[in-house]
Short mmCIF file of C-alpha atoms in Angstrom, two decimals:
data_model
loop_
_atom_site.label_atom_id
_atom_site.label_comp_id
_atom_site.label_asym_id
_atom_site.label_seq_id
_atom_site.Cartn_x
_atom_site.Cartn_y
_atom_site.Cartn_z
CA UNK B 1 -165.97 -63.66 37.20
CA UNK B 2 -168.16 -63.95 34.25
CA UNK B 3 -168.29 -63.84 30.11
CA UNK B 4 -169.05 -60.62 28.59
CA UNK B 5 -166.74 -61.07 25.46
CA UNK B 6 -166.77 -64.28 23.59
CA UNK B 7 -163.45 -65.64 22.37
CA UNK B 8 -163.41 -68.45 19.81
CA UNK B 9 -161.03 -71.47 19.88
CA UNK B 10 -159.28 -70.25 16.85
CA UNK B 11 -158.79 -66.90 18.29
CA UNK B 12 -157.55 -68.07 21.49
CA UNK B 13 -155.11 -70.64 19.82
CA UNK B 14 -153.45 -67.91 17.89
CA UNK B 15 -153.17 -65.72 20.82
CA UNK B 16 -151.57 -68.47 22.84
CA UNK B 17 -148.85 -69.20 20.24
CA UNK B 18 -146.87 -66.33 21.93
CA UNK B 19 -146.62 -68.34 25.15
CA UNK B 20 -144.55 -71.16 25.80
CA UNK B 21 -147.33 -73.45 27.05
CA UNK B 22 -148.20 -75.83 24.52
CA UNK B 23 -151.20 -75.98 22.20
CA UNK B 24 -154.78 -75.28 23.22
CA UNK B 25 -156.75 -78.49 24.10
CA UNK B 26 -159.94 -76.47 25.19
CA UNK B 27 -161.43 -73.57 27.01
CA UNK B 28 -164.46 -73.07 29.02
CA UNK B 29 -166.18 -69.79 30.24
CA UNK B 30 -166.47 -69.17 33.98
CA UNK B 31 -170.00 -68.07 34.99
CA UNK B 32 -169.37 -67.01 38.63
CA UNK B 33 -168.66 -63.41 39.24
CA UNK B 34 -169.90 -60.04 37.41
CA UNK B 35 -166.79 -57.89 36.45
CA UNK B 36 -164.41 -59.48 33.94
CA UNK B 37 -164.59 -62.23 31.14
CA UNK B 38 -163.06 -65.48 32.51
CA UNK B 39 -161.98 -68.72 30.92
CA UNK B 40 -160.70 -71.86 32.06
CA UNK B 41 -157.94 -72.73 29.47
CA UNK B 42 -156.42 -76.11 29.12
CA UNK B 43 -153.15 -76.69 26.94
CA UNK B 44 -150.86 -79.57 26.32
CA UNK B 45 -148.77 -78.13 28.99
CA UNK B 46 -151.16 -77.37 31.66
CA UNK B 47 -154.24 -75.61 33.09
CA UNK B 48 -154.64 -71.90 33.24
CA UNK B 49 -157.29 -69.03 33.75
CA UNK B 50 -157.60 -66.44 31.08
CA UNK B 51 -159.23 -63.09 32.12
CA UNK B 52 -160.28 -60.28 29.62
CA UNK B 53 -160.58 -57.04 31.52
CA UNK B 54 -163.67 -55.21 30.55
CA UNK B 55 -163.37 -51.91 32.44
CA UNK B 56 -159.84 -51.82 34.01
CA UNK B 57 -157.09 -49.56 32.71
CA UNK B 58 -153.50 -50.71 32.18
CA UNK B 59 -152.38 -48.73 35.13
CA UNK B 60 -154.74 -50.68 37.31
CA UNK B 61 -153.82 -54.03 35.94
CA UNK B 62 -150.26 -53.37 36.39
CA UNK B 63 -150.91 -53.01 40.18
CA UNK B 64 -152.97 -56.17 40.17
CA UNK B 65 -150.65 -58.46 38.39
CA UNK B 66 -147.75 -57.11 40.28
CA UNK B 67 -149.49 -57.85 43.55
CA UNK B 68 -150.24 -61.51 42.37
CA UNK B 69 -146.69 -62.11 41.56
CA UNK B 70 -145.47 -60.38 44.59
CA UNK B 71 -147.62 -62.54 46.74
CA UNK B 72 -146.93 -65.74 44.80
CA UNK B 73 -143.23 -65.33 45.20
CA UNK B 74 -143.84 -65.07 49.00
CA UNK B 75 -145.57 -68.32 49.38
CA UNK B 76 -149.18 -67.03 49.26
CA UNK B 77 -151.30 -69.48 47.59
CA UNK B 78 -152.69 -67.10 44.67
CA UNK B 79 -152.52 -67.25 40.83
CA UNK B 80 -149.28 -66.14 39.32
CA UNK B 81 -149.38 -64.32 36.21
CA UNK B 82 -147.80 -66.04 33.10
CA UNK B 83 -145.26 -64.18 30.92
CA UNK B 84 -145.14 -64.62 27.31
CA UNK B 85 -141.91 -65.14 25.45
CA UNK B 86 -140.93 -61.53 25.60
CA UNK B 87 -141.49 -61.26 29.47
CA UNK B 88 -145.05 -59.50 29.13
CA UNK B 89 -147.83 -60.34 31.27
CA UNK B 90 -150.54 -57.99 29.94
CA UNK B 91 -151.54 -58.82 26.49
CA UNK B 92 -154.44 -57.80 24.18
CA UNK B 93 -157.18 -60.19 23.08
CA UNK B 94 -160.47 -59.55 21.35
CA UNK B 95 -159.61 -55.83 21.73
CA UNK B 96 -159.41 -56.02 25.58
CA UNK B 97 -156.51 -56.09 28.17
CA UNK B 98 -155.93 -59.79 28.90
CA UNK B 99 -153.76 -61.78 31.11
CA UNK B 100 -153.21 -65.48 31.79
CA UNK B 101 -152.54 -66.90 35.24
CA UNK B 102 -151.86 -70.16 36.87
CA UNK B 103 -154.87 -72.17 37.61
CA UNK B 104 -155.20 -73.37 41.21
CA UNK B 105 -156.32 -76.82 42.62
CA UNK B 106 -159.18 -77.12 44.90
CA UNK B 107 -162.80 -75.89 45.31
CA UNK B 108 -164.62 -73.40 47.27
CA UNK B 109 -166.02 -74.35 50.51
CA UNK B 110 -169.64 -72.58 50.58
CA UNK B 111 -170.54 -74.10 53.96
CA UNK B 112 -167.46 -73.45 56.11
CA UNK B 113 -166.79 -74.47 59.51
CA UNK B 114 -164.73 -73.45 62.29
CA UNK B 115 -161.45 -74.99 60.96
CA UNK B 116 -162.22 -73.26 57.38
CA UNK B 117 -162.49 -70.09 59.11
CA UNK B 118 -159.16 -70.74 60.95
CA UNK B 119 -157.24 -71.49 58.02
CA UNK B 120 -158.68 -68.49 56.28
CA UNK B 121 -157.77 -66.31 59.18
CA UNK B 122 -154.24 -67.43 59.31
CA UNK B 123 -153.63 -67.10 55.60
CA UNK B 124 -155.11 -63.52 55.51
CA UNK B 125 -152.68 -62.46 58.04
CA UNK B 126 -149.71 -64.00 56.16
CA UNK B 127 -150.99 -62.35 53.09
CA UNK B 128 -151.18 -58.88 54.84
CA UNK B 129 -147.65 -59.26 56.30
CA UNK B 130 -146.34 -60.30 52.67
CA UNK B 131 -147.95 -57.44 51.05
CA UNK B 132 -146.60 -54.90 53.50
CA UNK B 133 -143.62 -54.12 51.30
CA UNK B 134 -145.57 -54.00 47.84
CA UNK B 135 -144.79 -50.73 46.34
CA UNK B 136 -148.08 -50.44 44.49
CA UNK B 137 -150.40 -47.58 45.65
CA UNK B 138 -153.63 -47.95 43.75
CA UNK B 139 -156.66 -47.02 46.28
CA UNK B 140 -159.29 -49.51 46.54
CA UNK B 141 -161.47 -49.15 43.59
CA UNK B 142 -164.60 -49.73 45.73
CA UNK B 143 -163.74 -47.76 48.74
CA UNK B 144 -165.18 -44.32 50.07
CA UNK B 145 -164.68 -42.28 46.82
CA UNK B 146 -166.62 -44.84 44.72
CA UNK B 147 -169.28 -45.18 47.49
CA UNK B 148 -169.75 -41.24 47.42
CA UNK B 149 -169.74 -41.15 43.44
CA UNK B 150 -172.46 -43.89 42.99
CA UNK B 151 -174.70 -43.30 46.01
CA UNK B 152 -176.69 -40.40 44.43
CA UNK B 153 -177.78 -42.31 41.44
CA UNK B 154 -178.44 -45.49 43.32
CA UNK B 155 -180.36 -43.67 46.04
CA UNK B 156 -183.09 -42.73 43.28
CA UNK B 157 -183.88 -46.56 43.03
CA UNK B 158 -184.22 -47.01 47.08
CA UNK B 159 -187.09 -46.53 49.22
CA UNK B 160 -187.03 -43.34 51.37
CA UNK B 161 -186.04 -45.40 54.35
CA UNK B 162 -183.02 -47.31 52.30
CA UNK B 163 -181.90 -43.86 51.08
CA UNK B 164 -181.71 -42.30 54.44
CA UNK B 165 -179.69 -45.36 55.69
CA UNK B 166 -177.40 -45.21 52.85
CA UNK B 167 -176.71 -41.32 53.24
CA UNK B 168 -176.31 -41.82 57.05
CA UNK B 169 -173.89 -44.56 56.66
CA UNK B 170 -171.76 -42.70 54.13
CA UNK B 171 -171.62 -39.75 56.30
CA UNK B 172 -170.31 -41.94 59.29
CA UNK B 173 -167.79 -43.62 57.12
CA UNK B 174 -166.41 -40.29 55.73
CA UNK B 175 -166.14 -38.83 59.26
CA UNK B 176 -164.24 -42.04 60.25
CA UNK B 177 -161.90 -41.70 57.33
CA UNK B 178 -160.88 -38.16 58.19
CA UNK B 179 -160.12 -39.01 61.68
CA UNK B 180 -156.73 -39.78 63.32
CA UNK B 181 -157.92 -43.14 64.25
CA UNK B 182 -158.42 -44.20 60.94
CA UNK B 183 -155.08 -42.74 59.61
CA UNK B 184 -153.34 -44.85 62.22
CA UNK B 185 -154.72 -48.29 60.96
CA UNK B 186 -152.19 -50.55 59.23
CA UNK B 187 -152.67 -50.86 55.69
CA UNK B 188 -151.22 -52.03 52.25
CA UNK B 189 -152.57 -53.61 49.18
CA UNK B 190 -155.21 -55.95 50.29
CA UNK B 191 -157.56 -58.38 48.46
CA UNK B 192 -160.79 -56.54 49.32
CA UNK B 193 -163.25 -59.35 48.09
CA UNK B 194 -162.38 -62.30 50.27
CA UNK B 195 -165.76 -64.25 49.83
CA UNK B 196 -166.20 -67.91 50.06
CA UNK B 197 -166.15 -68.34 46.31
CA UNK B 198 -162.64 -66.63 46.17
CA UNK B 199 -161.02 -69.18 48.37
CA UNK B 200 -160.24 -72.86 47.55
CA UNK B 201 -159.74 -75.76 49.64
CA UNK B 202 -158.22 -79.16 48.87
CA UNK B 203 -160.84 -82.14 48.55
CA UNK B 204 -162.23 -82.97 51.91
CA UNK B 205 -159.45 -83.39 54.55
CA UNK B 206 -158.94 -82.91 58.12
CA UNK B 207 -157.78 -80.41 59.03
CA UNK B 208 -158.94 -78.38 55.96
CA UNK B 209 -156.06 -77.31 53.97
CA UNK B 210 -156.51 -74.00 52.10
CA UNK B 211 -155.23 -74.42 48.49
CA UNK B 212 -155.58 -70.81 47.14
CA UNK B 213 -157.09 -67.47 46.91
CA UNK B 214 -158.32 -66.10 43.74
CA UNK B 215 -159.96 -62.95 42.07
CA UNK B 216 -157.82 -60.21 42.97
CA UNK B 217 -159.29 -57.81 40.55
CA UNK B 218 -160.80 -55.59 43.20
CA UNK B 219 -157.61 -55.26 45.19
CA UNK B 220 -156.22 -51.99 46.16
CA UNK B 221 -154.76 -50.03 49.10
CA UNK B 222 -156.90 -50.18 52.21
CA UNK B 223 -156.56 -51.01 55.82
CA UNK B 224 -155.86 -54.68 56.98
CA UNK B 225 -158.95 -54.40 59.27
CA UNK B 226 -161.20 -53.68 56.27
CA UNK B 227 -160.09 -56.68 54.47
CA UNK B 228 -160.61 -58.96 57.66
CA UNK B 229 -164.15 -57.27 57.90
CA UNK B 230 -165.05 -58.16 54.29
CA UNK B 231 -164.25 -62.03 55.01
CA UNK B 232 -165.90 -62.01 58.36
CA UNK B 233 -169.10 -60.61 57.04
CA UNK B 234 -169.38 -63.60 54.55
CA UNK B 235 -167.71 -66.52 56.26
CA UNK B 236 -168.97 -65.96 59.64
CA UNK B 237 -172.44 -64.61 59.42
CA UNK B 238 -175.43 -67.44 59.56
CA UNK B 239 -178.55 -67.33 57.53
CA UNK B 240 -180.22 -65.05 59.89
CA UNK B 241 -177.54 -62.26 59.18
CA UNK B 242 -175.88 -62.70 62.72
CA UNK B 243 -172.32 -63.83 63.45
CA UNK B 244 -171.96 -67.40 64.34
CA UNK B 245 -169.55 -66.67 67.40
CA UNK B 246 -167.44 -70.09 66.99
CA UNK B 247 -166.78 -69.30 63.28
CA UNK B 248 -165.94 -65.69 64.07
CA UNK B 249 -163.52 -66.46 66.84
CA UNK B 250 -161.89 -69.18 64.80
CA UNK B 251 -161.25 -66.45 62.05
CA UNK B 252 -159.93 -63.73 64.45
CA UNK B 253 -158.08 -65.89 66.68
CA UNK B 254 -156.16 -67.49 63.97
CA UNK B 255 -155.47 -64.12 62.31
CA UNK B 256 -154.10 -62.70 65.66
CA UNK B 257 -151.96 -65.69 66.20
CA UNK B 258 -149.92 -64.51 63.05
CA UNK B 259 -150.55 -60.80 63.43
CA UNK B 260 -151.96 -59.58 66.54
CA UNK B 261 -154.38 -56.73 66.31
CA UNK B 262 -153.50 -53.18 67.43
CA UNK B 263 -155.66 -51.39 70.10
CA UNK B 264 -156.73 -48.81 67.51
CA UNK B 265 -157.82 -51.87 65.22
CA UNK B 266 -159.86 -53.37 68.15
CA UNK B 267 -161.60 -49.98 68.54
CA UNK B 268 -162.31 -49.51 64.92
CA UNK B 269 -163.81 -53.08 64.32
CA UNK B 270 -167.58 -52.11 64.38
CA UNK B 271 -166.92 -49.41 61.96
CA UNK B 272 -164.92 -51.68 59.51
CA UNK B 273 -167.66 -54.17 59.75
CA UNK B 274 -170.24 -51.54 58.64
CA UNK B 275 -167.77 -50.32 55.91
CA UNK B 276 -167.48 -53.76 54.55
CA UNK B 277 -171.46 -54.41 54.45
CA UNK B 278 -171.95 -50.97 52.93
CA UNK B 279 -169.39 -51.85 50.16
CA UNK B 280 -171.34 -54.76 48.95
CA UNK B 281 -174.68 -53.23 49.45
CA UNK B 282 -173.72 -50.58 47.08
CA UNK B 283 -171.93 -52.76 44.57
CA UNK B 284 -174.82 -55.25 44.31
CA UNK B 285 -177.23 -52.36 44.00
CA UNK B 286 -175.11 -51.01 41.30
CA UNK B 287 -174.93 -54.35 39.50
CA UNK B 288 -178.81 -54.60 39.90
CA UNK B 289 -179.73 -51.08 38.58
CA UNK B 290 -176.82 -50.48 36.22
CA UNK B 291 -176.38 -53.96 34.72
CA UNK B 292 -173.89 -54.80 31.82
CA UNK B 293 -174.80 -57.61 29.07
CA UNK B 294 -173.15 -60.70 29.44
CA UNK B 295 -173.07 -64.19 28.04
CA UNK B 296 -172.80 -65.65 31.29
CA UNK B 297 -173.42 -63.85 34.70
CA UNK B 298 -174.82 -64.91 38.22
CA UNK B 299 -176.59 -61.81 39.85
CA UNK B 300 -176.31 -61.34 43.39
CA UNK B 301 -178.81 -59.99 46.08
CA UNK B 302 -178.07 -56.59 47.47
CA UNK B 303 -180.74 -56.89 50.13
CA UNK B 304 -178.58 -59.38 52.15
CA UNK B 305 -175.81 -56.87 52.79
CA UNK B 306 -178.38 -54.17 53.53
CA UNK B 307 -179.85 -56.43 56.50
CA UNK B 308 -176.16 -57.08 57.56
CA UNK B 309 -175.45 -53.44 57.58
CA UNK B 310 -178.37 -52.68 59.67
CA UNK B 311 -177.20 -55.72 62.19
CA UNK B 312 -173.84 -54.04 62.49
CA UNK B 313 -175.14 -50.72 63.06
CA UNK B 314 -177.13 -51.97 66.05
CA UNK B 315 -175.01 -54.81 67.64
CA UNK B 316 -171.47 -55.21 65.91
CA UNK B 317 -169.15 -57.00 68.48
CA UNK B 318 -165.63 -56.13 69.23
CA UNK B 319 -162.80 -58.52 68.37
CA UNK B 320 -162.35 -59.59 71.97
#
C-alpha cells in the first residue's frame, strides 16, 4: 500500500455521502506498500480502509472484491467490501476506481515465532479450501506471463551473471508450467502476497491469534502450493536467507493438518519455492528501475530475493 493520489477531506466527505456509514471524522494515508493509494478512514460509524486503484481494470477489481466478499462470508478473517446505498462496491474517486472495505484489528508481527507460523499455515489452508468454489478466473497478475514480459527490460539493468540467472530460472519455470506435473497441482484464487505485513495478529496473547489478512490486490488464480511458498519465503527465512526449520515445519504441519499435501505437491515444492522467490525478485527490480511517483512509498530491496532464489536453486528442502 502507498499514496500516489491525494484525497482532500472535502472530496472524501462528499464521496462518503453515498454510503450509510456516518460522517467523516479523519483520514490518514498509509505508507506501506507500493501499488495503490490507501487511506485509513474513520467515520462516526466506524473504521475503514479506502483504496484508490492506480493501475487495475474494472474487470480485475471485480475479481478481487468478489474474492474478498466470498472469503469473508466463509469465515476467513479478511476485509469485506462495503456497498453504497445502491449496492455498489466499486466506485470512482479522484478519477480512479475506488473501494471502501472494513478495517481489521490487530498489527503485523514482523518477528514471527513458531506459533505465529502455525496460525498462518492453518489459516492459509482454510483460505484455500474456502476459495475452491469461487468462480473468478483471473490469472495471477504477477505469474509466468508477467515474468516473461518484464524480464528483457529488467535484464538490461543487471550484471551479466544476474541476467543469466534470470534467463535460466524463467526457462526452468516455463518448462515446469508446461508439464503434466504442474497441471495436476490444486489451484484456485489465491492471495499470492502473504508477507508478514499483510497478516495481523491480536495484541500479544498466548497462543497468538491471527486477526486478519489484508492486501489481496495481487490475488489471482494460481496453485495453492505457490501461495504457500510465498508465505514460507518470508515467514520462515532467517537473516542469512536460510530456512528456520522450526518455523517452516510449524507452517507446513499446521497447513497439512487442515489440507494434506498431495504427492505431486511434495515433488513440486522446490520448484514453487524458486518460483515464489523469482516473482518477488522481479517485482522489486521492476519497482526499483521503473518507479512511479508517490507521496508516500516504502522501497523494498530486490537483492534479498535474488539471494533467496540462489539458495533455493542449491538447497531447497522437500516438505517432509
